[in-house]
Coordinates of C-alpha atoms in Angstrom, one line a residue:
M1 CA -12.5 -31.7 34.3
D2 CA -8.7 -31.1 33.9
K3 CA -7.6 -27.6 35.0
L4 CA -7.3 -25.3 32.0
D5 CA -6.0 -21.8 33.0
F6 CA -6.6 -19.0 30.6
N7 CA -7.5 -15.3 30.4
L8 CA -9.9 -14.0 27.8
Y9 CA -10.4 -10.5 26.5
P10 CA -14.0 -9.2 26.4
F11 CA -14.5 -10.0 22.8
Q12 CA -13.2 -13.6 23.3
L13 CA -15.6 -13.9 26.2
D14 CA -18.4 -12.7 24.0
M15 CA -17.5 -15.4 21.5
L16 CA -17.8 -18.1 24.3
K17 CA -21.1 -16.7 25.6
S18 CA -22.5 -16.6 22.0
V19 CA -21.6 -20.2 21.4
M20 CA -23.4 -21.2 24.5
N21 CA -26.6 -19.4 23.5
Y22 CA -26.8 -19.6 19.7
R23 CA -26.3 -22.3 17.1
Y24 CA -24.5 -20.0 14.6
T25 CA -22.0 -17.4 15.8
V26 CA -20.4 -15.1 13.2
V27 CA -17.3 -13.3 14.5
N28 CA -16.1 -10.4 12.4
C29 CA -12.9 -9.1 13.8
S30 CA -9.6 -7.5 12.8
R31 CA -6.3 -9.2 12.5
R32 CA -3.8 -9.7 15.3
V33 CA -6.2 -9.4 18.2
G34 CA -6.4 -13.0 19.3
K35 CA -9.3 -14.5 17.2
S36 CA -7.6 -17.9 16.9
Y37 CA -6.6 -18.0 20.6
G38 CA -10.2 -17.5 21.5
T39 CA -11.5 -20.3 19.2
T40 CA -8.7 -22.6 20.4
I41 CA -9.8 -22.2 24.0
I42 CA -13.5 -22.8 23.0
A43 CA -12.4 -26.0 21.1
L44 CA -10.6 -27.3 24.1
L45 CA -13.4 -26.5 26.5
K46 CA -15.8 -28.3 24.2
A47 CA -13.6 -31.4 24.2
L48 CA -12.7 -31.5 27.9
N49 CA -16.0 -30.4 29.5
K50 CA -18.1 -33.3 28.3
P51 CA -17.4 -36.8 26.9
N52 CA -17.8 -37.7 23.3
Q53 CA -17.7 -34.1 22.0
H54 CA -16.2 -33.7 18.6
V55 CA -14.7 -30.4 17.2
L56 CA -13.9 -29.8 13.5
I57 CA -11.7 -26.8 12.6
V58 CA -11.7 -25.7 9.0
S59 CA -9.5 -23.0 7.4
P60 CA -9.2 -21.9 3.8
T61 CA -6.1 -24.1 3.2
Q62 CA -4.4 -27.0 5.0
S63 CA -1.3 -25.1 5.8
M64 CA -3.4 -22.3 7.4
T65 CA -5.2 -24.8 9.6
L66 CA -1.9 -26.4 10.8
N67 CA 0.0 -23.1 11.3
T68 CA -2.9 -21.5 13.1
Y69 CA -4.2 -24.3 15.3
W70 CA -2.0 -27.4 15.6
K71 CA 0.9 -26.0 17.7
P72 CA -1.3 -23.9 20.0
L73 CA -3.5 -26.9 20.7
L74 CA -0.6 -29.0 21.6
D75 CA 1.0 -26.2 23.7
F76 CA -2.3 -25.8 25.6
L77 CA -2.6 -29.5 26.3
R78 CA 1.0 -29.5 27.8
S79 CA 0.1 -26.6 30.1
I80 CA -3.0 -28.4 31.6
R81 CA -2.5 -29.8 35.0
P82 CA -2.8 -32.7 35.3
T83 CA -1.9 -33.2 31.6
P84 CA -4.7 -35.1 30.0
N85 CA -4.1 -38.4 28.3
V86 CA -4.5 -37.8 24.5
K87 CA -3.8 -39.7 21.3
V88 CA -2.2 -37.5 18.7
M89 CA -2.6 -38.6 15.1
E90 CA -2.3 -36.7 11.8
K91 CA -4.4 -33.6 12.2
E92 CA -6.4 -35.2 15.0
I93 CA -6.3 -35.2 18.8
W94 CA -8.4 -37.8 20.7
F95 CA -9.0 -37.4 24.4
E96 CA -9.4 -40.1 27.1
N97 CA -13.1 -39.1 27.5
G98 CA -13.9 -39.9 23.9
S99 CA -13.8 -36.4 22.6
S100 CA -11.8 -35.2 19.7
I101 CA -10.5 -32.1 17.8
C102 CA -9.8 -32.6 14.1
L103 CA -8.4 -30.2 11.5
G104 CA -9.7 -29.8 8.0
S105 CA -9.3 -27.4 5.1
A106 CA -11.6 -25.8 2.5
D107 CA -9.2 -26.7 -0.3
K108 CA -10.1 -30.4 0.3
I109 CA -13.9 -30.2 0.4
D110 CA -14.7 -33.8 -0.3
K111 CA -12.7 -34.9 2.8
L112 CA -15.1 -32.8 4.9
R113 CA -18.3 -34.6 3.8
G114 CA -19.9 -37.4 5.8
R115 CA -17.5 -37.3 8.7
S116 CA -18.0 -39.8 11.6
P117 CA -18.5 -39.1 14.4
N118 CA -20.7 -36.2 13.6
P119 CA -19.1 -32.9 14.8
N120 CA -20.7 -31.1 17.8
L121 CA -18.8 -27.9 17.1
I122 CA -17.5 -26.6 13.7
I123 CA -15.1 -23.7 13.6
M124 CA -14.8 -22.1 10.2
D125 CA -11.7 -19.9 10.4
E126 CA -10.9 -16.9 8.1
Y127 CA -14.0 -17.8 6.1
S128 CA -13.9 -14.7 4.0
F129 CA -10.7 -16.0 2.4
V130 CA -12.2 -19.3 1.2
R131 CA -12.2 -19.3 -2.6
S132 CA -15.3 -17.5 -3.8
S133 CA -16.2 -20.5 -6.0
D134 CA -16.2 -22.8 -3.0
A135 CA -17.5 -20.7 -0.1
E136 CA -21.2 -21.2 -0.5
E137 CA -21.0 -24.9 -1.3
L138 CA -18.7 -25.5 1.7
F139 CA -21.2 -24.1 4.1
V140 CA -24.6 -25.0 2.5
S141 CA -23.8 -28.4 1.1
V142 CA -20.9 -29.7 3.2
L143 CA -20.9 -28.3 6.8
Q144 CA -24.4 -27.1 7.6
P145 CA -26.0 -30.6 7.0
Y146 CA -24.2 -31.8 10.1
A147 CA -26.7 -29.7 12.0
A148 CA -29.5 -32.1 10.8
V149 CA -28.4 -34.7 13.4
K150 CA -30.4 -33.5 16.4
S151 CA -28.6 -35.6 18.9
A152 CA -25.3 -33.8 18.1
N153 CA -26.7 -30.3 18.6
T154 CA -24.0 -29.1 16.3
K155 CA -22.9 -25.5 16.7
F156 CA -20.9 -23.3 14.4
I157 CA -18.4 -20.5 14.8
I158 CA -17.8 -18.6 11.5
I159 CA -14.9 -16.3 12.1
S160 CA -12.9 -14.0 9.8
T161 CA -11.5 -10.6 8.9
P162 CA -13.6 -9.2 6.1
K163 CA -12.5 -9.2 2.5
G164 CA -15.0 -7.4 0.3
Y165 CA -18.6 -8.3 -0.2
N166 CA -18.8 -12.1 -0.5
F167 CA -20.7 -15.1 0.9
Y168 CA -19.2 -14.5 4.3
K169 CA -20.8 -11.0 4.3
K170 CA -24.2 -12.8 3.7
L171 CA -23.6 -14.9 6.8
F172 CA -22.5 -11.8 8.8
D173 CA -25.8 -10.0 7.8
R174 CA -27.8 -13.1 8.8
G175 CA -26.5 -12.8 12.3
L176 CA -27.8 -9.3 12.5
D177 CA -31.3 -10.2 11.2
P178 CA -33.8 -10.8 14.0
A179 CA -35.6 -13.2 11.7
Y180 CA -32.7 -15.7 12.1
D181 CA -33.1 -16.3 15.8
E182 CA -30.4 -19.1 15.9
W183 CA -27.8 -16.7 14.6
N184 CA -25.7 -14.1 16.3
T185 CA -23.0 -11.7 14.9
I186 CA -20.2 -10.3 17.0
N187 CA -18.3 -7.3 15.4
Y188 CA -15.0 -5.9 16.8
D189 CA -12.4 -3.6 15.3
C190 CA -8.8 -3.7 16.6
Y191 CA -9.2 -0.8 19.0
T192 CA -12.3 -2.2 20.6
A193 CA -10.9 -5.7 20.8
R194 CA -7.5 -4.8 22.1
P195 CA -7.4 -1.3 23.6
D196 CA -4.1 -2.2 25.2
L197 CA -2.5 -2.2 21.7
K198 CA -3.7 1.3 20.7
E199 CA -0.2 2.7 20.1
T200 CA 0.7 -0.3 17.9
F201 CA -2.4 0.2 15.8
D202 CA -1.8 3.9 15.5
K203 CA 1.6 3.2 14.0
L204 CA 0.1 0.6 11.6
K205 CA -2.3 3.2 10.4
L206 CA 0.7 5.2 9.1
E207 CA 2.2 2.2 7.4
M208 CA -0.8 0.6 5.8
D209 CA -3.0 2.2 3.1
E210 CA -6.3 3.6 4.2
K211 CA -8.5 1.0 2.6
Q212 CA -6.3 -1.8 3.8
F213 CA -6.3 -0.5 7.4
N214 CA -10.1 0.0 7.4
Q215 CA -10.7 -3.5 6.1
E216 CA -8.1 -5.5 8.0
M217 CA -7.8 -3.6 11.3
L218 CA -11.2 -1.8 11.6
A219 CA -12.9 -4.9 10.2
Q220 CA -15.0 -3.0 7.7
F221 CA -16.5 -4.5 4.6
I222 CA -15.1 -2.6 1.6
T223 CA -15.9 -3.3 -2.0
E224 CA -13.2 -2.4 -4.5
G225 CA -13.8 -4.6 -7.5
N226 CA -11.0 -6.7 -8.9
S227 CA -8.4 -3.9 -9.1
V228 CA -5.1 -4.8 -7.5
F229 CA -3.3 -1.4 -7.1
I230 CA -6.4 0.2 -5.6
N231 CA -4.6 3.3 -4.4
F232 CA -3.0 4.3 -7.7
D233 CA -4.2 7.6 -9.0
D234 CA -3.2 8.4 -12.6
I235 CA -3.0 12.1 -11.7
L236 CA -1.7 12.2 -8.1
N237 CA 0.9 9.4 -8.5
L238 CA 2.3 10.9 -11.7
K239 CA 4.9 13.6 -11.7
H240 CA 6.1 15.3 -14.9
D241 CA 9.1 17.1 -13.4
I242 CA 10.9 14.1 -12.0
A243 CA 14.5 14.7 -12.7
D244 CA 16.4 12.4 -15.1
V245 CA 19.1 10.2 -13.6
Q246 CA 21.9 12.5 -12.4
E247 CA 25.6 11.8 -12.9
H248 CA 27.1 9.7 -10.1
E249 CA 23.8 9.3 -8.2
S250 CA 22.7 6.0 -6.7
I251 CA 19.8 4.4 -8.6
I252 CA 17.7 1.2 -8.3
V253 CA 16.9 -1.1 -11.1
S254 CA 14.0 -3.5 -10.5
L255 CA 14.4 -6.5 -12.8
D256 CA 12.1 -9.3 -14.0
Q257 CA 14.0 -11.8 -16.1
N258 CA 12.3 -13.8 -18.8
V259 CA 13.5 -15.9 -21.7
G260 CA 14.3 -13.5 -24.5
L261 CA 12.9 -10.5 -22.6
M262 CA 14.3 -8.4 -19.8
S263 CA 11.9 -6.0 -18.1
C264 CA 13.2 -3.3 -15.7
L265 CA 12.3 -0.1 -14.0
V266 CA 14.8 2.6 -13.0
G267 CA 14.3 4.9 -10.1
R268 CA 15.6 6.5 -6.9
V269 CA 14.8 6.8 -3.2
K270 CA 14.4 10.5 -2.3
S271 CA 13.8 12.1 1.0
I272 CA 11.1 14.8 1.0
N273 CA 10.4 16.6 4.3
G274 CA 12.1 13.8 6.2
I275 CA 9.9 11.1 4.5
N276 CA 11.4 8.6 2.0
H277 CA 9.7 8.6 -1.4
I278 CA 10.2 6.5 -4.6
E279 CA 10.6 8.2 -8.0
I280 CA 10.4 5.9 -11.0
I281 CA 12.3 7.5 -13.8
N282 CA 12.5 5.2 -16.7
E283 CA 11.2 1.8 -17.9
H284 CA 13.0 -0.6 -20.2
E285 CA 11.1 -3.5 -21.7
G286 CA 12.2 -5.5 -24.8
Q287 CA 15.5 -3.6 -25.2
F288 CA 17.6 -6.4 -23.8
K289 CA 17.2 -10.1 -24.6
D290 CA 19.6 -11.6 -22.1
I291 CA 21.8 -10.8 -19.1
P292 CA 24.9 -9.8 -21.0
Q293 CA 22.8 -7.3 -23.1
L294 CA 21.2 -6.0 -20.0
I295 CA 24.6 -5.4 -18.4
G296 CA 26.0 -3.7 -21.4
G297 CA 22.8 -1.6 -21.9
L298 CA 22.7 -0.4 -18.2
K299 CA 26.4 0.5 -18.3
E300 CA 25.9 2.5 -21.5
L301 CA 22.8 4.3 -20.2
Y302 CA 24.0 4.9 -16.7
P303 CA 27.9 4.9 -16.9
T304 CA 28.7 6.8 -13.7
N305 CA 25.9 5.6 -11.4
R306 CA 26.0 3.2 -8.5
I307 CA 23.3 0.7 -9.5
T308 CA 21.4 -1.6 -7.0
I309 CA 19.4 -4.3 -8.7
T310 CA 16.3 -5.8 -7.1
P311 CA 15.5 -8.9 -9.1
D312 CA 13.1 -11.7 -9.1
S313 CA 14.4 -14.0 -6.4
S314 CA 14.0 -17.1 -8.6
M315 CA 16.9 -15.6 -10.8
A316 CA 19.3 -17.1 -8.4
A317 CA 18.6 -20.6 -9.8
R318 CA 18.5 -19.5 -13.5
S319 CA 21.2 -19.4 -16.1
A320 CA 21.5 -16.6 -18.6
A321 CA 20.5 -17.4 -22.2
A322 CA 23.8 -16.4 -23.6
G323 CA 26.0 -19.5 -23.4
I324 CA 27.9 -18.2 -20.4
G325 CA 28.4 -20.7 -17.6
N326 CA 27.8 -18.3 -14.7
D327 CA 24.3 -17.9 -13.3
S328 CA 22.5 -14.6 -13.8
I329 CA 23.1 -13.2 -10.3
K330 CA 26.8 -14.0 -10.4
Q331 CA 27.1 -12.2 -13.8
L332 CA 25.4 -9.1 -12.4
K333 CA 27.7 -9.0 -9.4
Q334 CA 30.8 -9.5 -11.5
A335 CA 29.6 -6.5 -13.6
G336 CA 29.8 -4.4 -10.4
F337 CA 26.1 -4.1 -9.6
N338 CA 24.9 -4.3 -6.1
I339 CA 22.2 -7.0 -5.6
R340 CA 19.4 -6.8 -3.1
M341 CA 16.8 -9.5 -2.8
D342 CA 15.2 -11.9 -0.4
K343 CA 15.8 -15.7 -0.5
K344 CA 12.4 -16.1 -2.0
N345 CA 9.8 -13.8 -3.6
P346 CA 7.2 -12.2 -1.3
G347 CA 3.7 -13.5 -1.4
I348 CA 1.7 -11.6 -4.0
L349 CA -0.8 -10.2 -1.5
D350 CA 2.0 -9.1 0.8
S351 CA 3.8 -7.2 -1.9
V352 CA 0.6 -5.7 -3.2
N353 CA -0.3 -4.5 0.2
V354 CA 3.2 -2.9 0.5
A355 CA 2.7 -1.2 -2.9
N356 CA -0.8 0.1 -2.0
A357 CA 0.6 1.5 1.3
M358 CA 3.3 3.3 -0.6
L359 CA 0.9 4.6 -3.3
L360 CA -1.3 6.1 -0.5
N361 CA -0.7 5.5 3.2
G362 CA -3.1 5.9 6.1
N363 CA -1.8 9.4 6.7
G364 CA -2.7 10.5 3.2
V365 CA 0.9 10.6 1.9
R366 CA 1.7 9.3 -1.6
Q367 CA 5.3 8.0 -1.5
V368 CA 5.4 6.8 -5.1
K369 CA 5.8 9.1 -8.0
I370 CA 6.1 7.9 -11.6
H371 CA 7.3 9.8 -14.6
P372 CA 4.5 9.8 -17.3
R373 CA 7.1 8.5 -19.9
C374 CA 6.7 5.1 -18.2
H375 CA 3.5 4.6 -20.1
K376 CA 3.8 0.8 -20.2
L377 CA 4.2 0.6 -16.4
I378 CA 1.2 2.9 -15.9
D379 CA -0.9 0.7 -18.2
A380 CA 0.2 -2.4 -16.4
I381 CA -0.7 -0.9 -12.9
K382 CA -4.1 0.1 -14.2
A383 CA -4.7 -3.3 -15.9
A384 CA -3.8 -5.4 -12.9
T385 CA -6.8 -7.4 -11.6
W386 CA -7.4 -10.3 -9.1
N387 CA -8.3 -13.7 -10.3
E388 CA -11.4 -14.5 -8.2
S389 CA -11.5 -18.2 -9.1
T390 CA -7.9 -18.9 -7.8
G391 CA -7.9 -16.7 -4.7
N392 CA -5.1 -14.2 -4.1
N393 CA -3.5 -14.5 -7.6
L394 CA -3.3 -12.0 -10.4
V395 CA -4.9 -12.4 -13.7
K396 CA -2.2 -13.5 -16.2
D397 CA -1.5 -11.1 -19.1
N398 CA 1.9 -11.4 -20.8
K399 CA 1.6 -7.8 -22.0
T400 CA 1.6 -6.4 -18.5
D401 CA 2.8 -9.1 -16.1
H402 CA 6.5 -8.3 -16.2
L403 CA 6.3 -4.6 -15.4
Q404 CA 3.7 -5.3 -12.7
D405 CA 6.3 -7.7 -11.2
C406 CA 9.1 -5.1 -11.5
F407 CA 6.8 -2.6 -9.7
R408 CA 6.2 -5.0 -6.8
Y409 CA 9.9 -5.9 -6.5
F410 CA 10.9 -2.2 -6.5
L411 CA 8.5 -1.4 -3.7
W412 CA 9.3 -4.5 -1.7
Y413 CA 12.9 -3.3 -1.7
F414 CA 11.7 0.1 -0.5
R415 CA 10.0 -1.7 2.4
R416 CA 13.4 -3.1 3.3
V417 CA 14.8 0.4 3.4
N418 CA 12.0 1.8 5.5
K419 CA 11.5 -1.4 7.6
P420 CA 7.8 -1.1 8.4
T421 CA 6.9 -3.2 11.4
L422 CA 3.7 -4.8 10.1
V423 CA 1.9 -5.3 6.9
R424 CA -1.3 -7.4 6.4
G425 CA -0.8 -8.8 9.9
W426 CA 2.6 -10.4 9.6
N427 CA 6.0 -9.1 10.8
F428 CA 8.4 -8.8 7.9

């Protein structure tokens, strides 16, 4: 065999041992500890150790599979001495010994059926995030039948961070049931998997909301229904004595532009005991029909204030519906407003995680307070639900969508002010 140098943490070594001894290995583990590194090593060992061994790696989406596995696989191959002769094709690597590693995705189920040659190892990555409508069919009807070919001795690694109680949880439980003697479940939280990163995880605990941290870093199964803003409390996150906008103070206006309808929230960032908090003071929905009306209305309502606007990033490509040749962002800048936005909108799940961490962080601090007069916003927050059939998307409701978006944009800007290091496992 070609020389493959690597070091494994104990939980990664447990994965390798389990694959050697069981047909089905379920790995429940937190984010950012090296799950994909471990499965990449196992895939390469399978392909290099014995001729004509075929590995299939499946993630929830094609982009996830490519981003997580393609480059690491190629980098590992370049590091092997002597470098093995391989043939690289689209999402496939074929080795001189007749083995292969192929990448697939759960959003293209039909392409996973009836593959030839029959896979000897199937890695099902982040399985908890496969669309709930597809998860059971993917395993039972598409992938598990490969195990029927006895000569292939097909083995499975089902690996994920948990996401509520779903089909992945059923497979997790199966690996703990002695009646399923071909199954084994491995369970690691972030501290157990990577004790060397304890200080990093301790900091994350302060930046992430408690439920999010318990689920994604402690790898706990948490059921929370379909609610989006799970940490909102209509008593503890409301504050009747929030001061009105003061003369000459700096304020933030979060804006969601729609045809014939401008929606915005007005608030401030306020330091309390050395910790920055958001106070949402007013809501404006339906008062302004276009950008010129918005500009005039804000200047009339807040004539002495320095205003920073945090808009929908797609506004940069829109024109105002007022017959003025300038784009919307340019008009707002010419009116003297400060604009703060990213080049593109954040992912919905990322911005929701930021919002939940602000509503209640892991240290028990609620950094968002809303004046009860913002009753449309409060209703919108409470009404926000996930659309289970389409994955990490919100249920559409024209009555509440726009203020929900404003709320997320506002808190996303707050995250820029505070610069948290990590949310939902990605650096921002």
